[in-house]
mmCIF file of C-alpha atoms in Angstrom:
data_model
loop_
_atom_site.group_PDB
_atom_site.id
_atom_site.type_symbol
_atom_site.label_atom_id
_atom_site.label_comp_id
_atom_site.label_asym_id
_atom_site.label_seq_id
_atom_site.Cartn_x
_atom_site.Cartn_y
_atom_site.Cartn_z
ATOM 1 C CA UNK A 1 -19.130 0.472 -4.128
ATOM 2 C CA UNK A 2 -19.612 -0.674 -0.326
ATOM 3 C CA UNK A 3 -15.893 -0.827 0.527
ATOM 4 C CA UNK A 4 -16.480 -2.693 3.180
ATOM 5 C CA UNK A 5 -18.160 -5.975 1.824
ATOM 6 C CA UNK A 6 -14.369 -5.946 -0.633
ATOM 7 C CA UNK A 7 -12.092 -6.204 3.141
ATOM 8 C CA UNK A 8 -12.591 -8.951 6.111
ATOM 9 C CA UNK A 9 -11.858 -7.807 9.065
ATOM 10 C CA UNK A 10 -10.520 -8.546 12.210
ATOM 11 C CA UNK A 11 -10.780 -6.298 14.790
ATOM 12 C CA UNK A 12 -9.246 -8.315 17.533
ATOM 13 C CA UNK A 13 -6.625 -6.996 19.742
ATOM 14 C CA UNK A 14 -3.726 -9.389 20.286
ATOM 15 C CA UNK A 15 -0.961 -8.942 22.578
ATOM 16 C CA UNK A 16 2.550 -9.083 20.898
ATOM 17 C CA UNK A 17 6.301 -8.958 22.094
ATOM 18 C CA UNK A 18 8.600 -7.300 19.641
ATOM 19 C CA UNK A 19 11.666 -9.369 19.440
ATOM 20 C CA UNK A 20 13.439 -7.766 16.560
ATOM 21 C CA UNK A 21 14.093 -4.301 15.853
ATOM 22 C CA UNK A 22 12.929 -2.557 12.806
ATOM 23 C CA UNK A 23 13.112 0.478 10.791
ATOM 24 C CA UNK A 24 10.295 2.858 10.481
ATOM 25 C CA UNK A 25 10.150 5.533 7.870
ATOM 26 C CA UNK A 26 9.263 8.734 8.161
ATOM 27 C CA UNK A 27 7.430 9.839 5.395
ATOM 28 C CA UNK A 28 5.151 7.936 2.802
ATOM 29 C CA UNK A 29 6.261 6.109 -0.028
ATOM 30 C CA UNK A 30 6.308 7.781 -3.206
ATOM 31 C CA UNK A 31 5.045 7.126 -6.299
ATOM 32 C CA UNK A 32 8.721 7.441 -7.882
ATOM 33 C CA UNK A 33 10.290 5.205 -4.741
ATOM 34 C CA UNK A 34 7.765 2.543 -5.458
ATOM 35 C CA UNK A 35 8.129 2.654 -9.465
ATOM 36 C CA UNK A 36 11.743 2.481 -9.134
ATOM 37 C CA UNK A 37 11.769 -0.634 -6.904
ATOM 38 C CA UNK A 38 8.749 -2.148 -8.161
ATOM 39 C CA UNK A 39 8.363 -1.062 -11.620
ATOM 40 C CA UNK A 40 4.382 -1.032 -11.037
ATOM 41 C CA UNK A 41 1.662 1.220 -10.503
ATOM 42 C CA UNK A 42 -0.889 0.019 -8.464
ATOM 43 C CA UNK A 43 -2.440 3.369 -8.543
ATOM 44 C CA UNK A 44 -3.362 3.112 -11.679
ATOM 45 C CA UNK A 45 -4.309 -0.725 -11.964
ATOM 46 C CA UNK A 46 -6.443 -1.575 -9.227
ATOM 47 C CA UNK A 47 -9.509 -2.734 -10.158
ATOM 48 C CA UNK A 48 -11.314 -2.547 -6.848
ATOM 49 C CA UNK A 49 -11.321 1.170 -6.487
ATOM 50 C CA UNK A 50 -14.268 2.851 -8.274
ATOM 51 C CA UNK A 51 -13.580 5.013 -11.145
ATOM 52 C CA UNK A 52 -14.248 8.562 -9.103
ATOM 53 C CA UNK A 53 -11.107 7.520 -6.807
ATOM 54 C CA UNK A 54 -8.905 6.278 -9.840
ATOM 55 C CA UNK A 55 -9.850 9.507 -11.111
ATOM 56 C CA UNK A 56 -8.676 11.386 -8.379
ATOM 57 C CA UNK A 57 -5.943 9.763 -7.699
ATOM 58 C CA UNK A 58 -3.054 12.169 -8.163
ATOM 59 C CA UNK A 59 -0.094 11.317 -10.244
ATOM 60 C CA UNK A 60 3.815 11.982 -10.232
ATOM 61 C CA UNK A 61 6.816 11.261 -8.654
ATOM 62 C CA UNK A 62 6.100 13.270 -5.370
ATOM 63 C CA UNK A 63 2.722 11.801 -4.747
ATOM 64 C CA UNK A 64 2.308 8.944 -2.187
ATOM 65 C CA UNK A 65 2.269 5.173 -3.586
ATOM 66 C CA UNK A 66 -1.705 4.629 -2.817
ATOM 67 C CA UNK A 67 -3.621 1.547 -3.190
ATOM 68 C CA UNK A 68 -0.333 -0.680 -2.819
ATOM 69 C CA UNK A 69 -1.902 -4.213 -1.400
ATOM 70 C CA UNK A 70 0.100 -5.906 1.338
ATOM 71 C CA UNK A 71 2.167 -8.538 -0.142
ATOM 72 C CA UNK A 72 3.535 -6.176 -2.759
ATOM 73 C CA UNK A 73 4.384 -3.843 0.608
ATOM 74 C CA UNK A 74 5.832 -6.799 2.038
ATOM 75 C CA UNK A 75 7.997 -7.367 -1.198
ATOM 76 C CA UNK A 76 8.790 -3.985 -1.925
ATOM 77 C CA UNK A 77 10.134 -4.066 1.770
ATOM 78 C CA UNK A 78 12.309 -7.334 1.077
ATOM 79 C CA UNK A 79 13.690 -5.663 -1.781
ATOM 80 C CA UNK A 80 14.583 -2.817 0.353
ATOM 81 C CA UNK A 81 16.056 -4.776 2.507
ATOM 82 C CA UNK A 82 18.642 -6.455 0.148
#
């Protein structure tokens, strides 16, 4: 699988001003963080990784969340934030 035909990127470098503060965590998600918010597995369900990564993909509480896509990061954040 050419990975990089699946993304479209934009490279661009834009200039921001942070105008809100925000939390930034320390540590990855884990698996057992995300399930328990999210009650998904997007580790195990995503069908554009190739089956060698799926594979490989290690599983368990204490593993990192991995191929989460961004609006269900954006959710699981809002839910967070609650």
């Amino acid at each position: 699988v050419n990975y990089e035909e699946l993304y479209e990127y934009d490279e661009t470098q834009h200039r921001v001003k942070l105008t809100k503060s925000f939390h930034l965590g320390q540590t990855v998600v884990t698996q057992g963080q995300w399930r328990a918010v999210m009650d998904t597995t997007p580790w195990k369900r995503n069908l554009l990784i190739g089956e060698w990564c799926r594979e490989n993909v290690k599983d368990g509480d204490l593993y990192p969340a991995v191929y989460v896509n961004w609006d269900d990061a954006v959710e699981f954040c809002r839910k967070l934030s609650k």
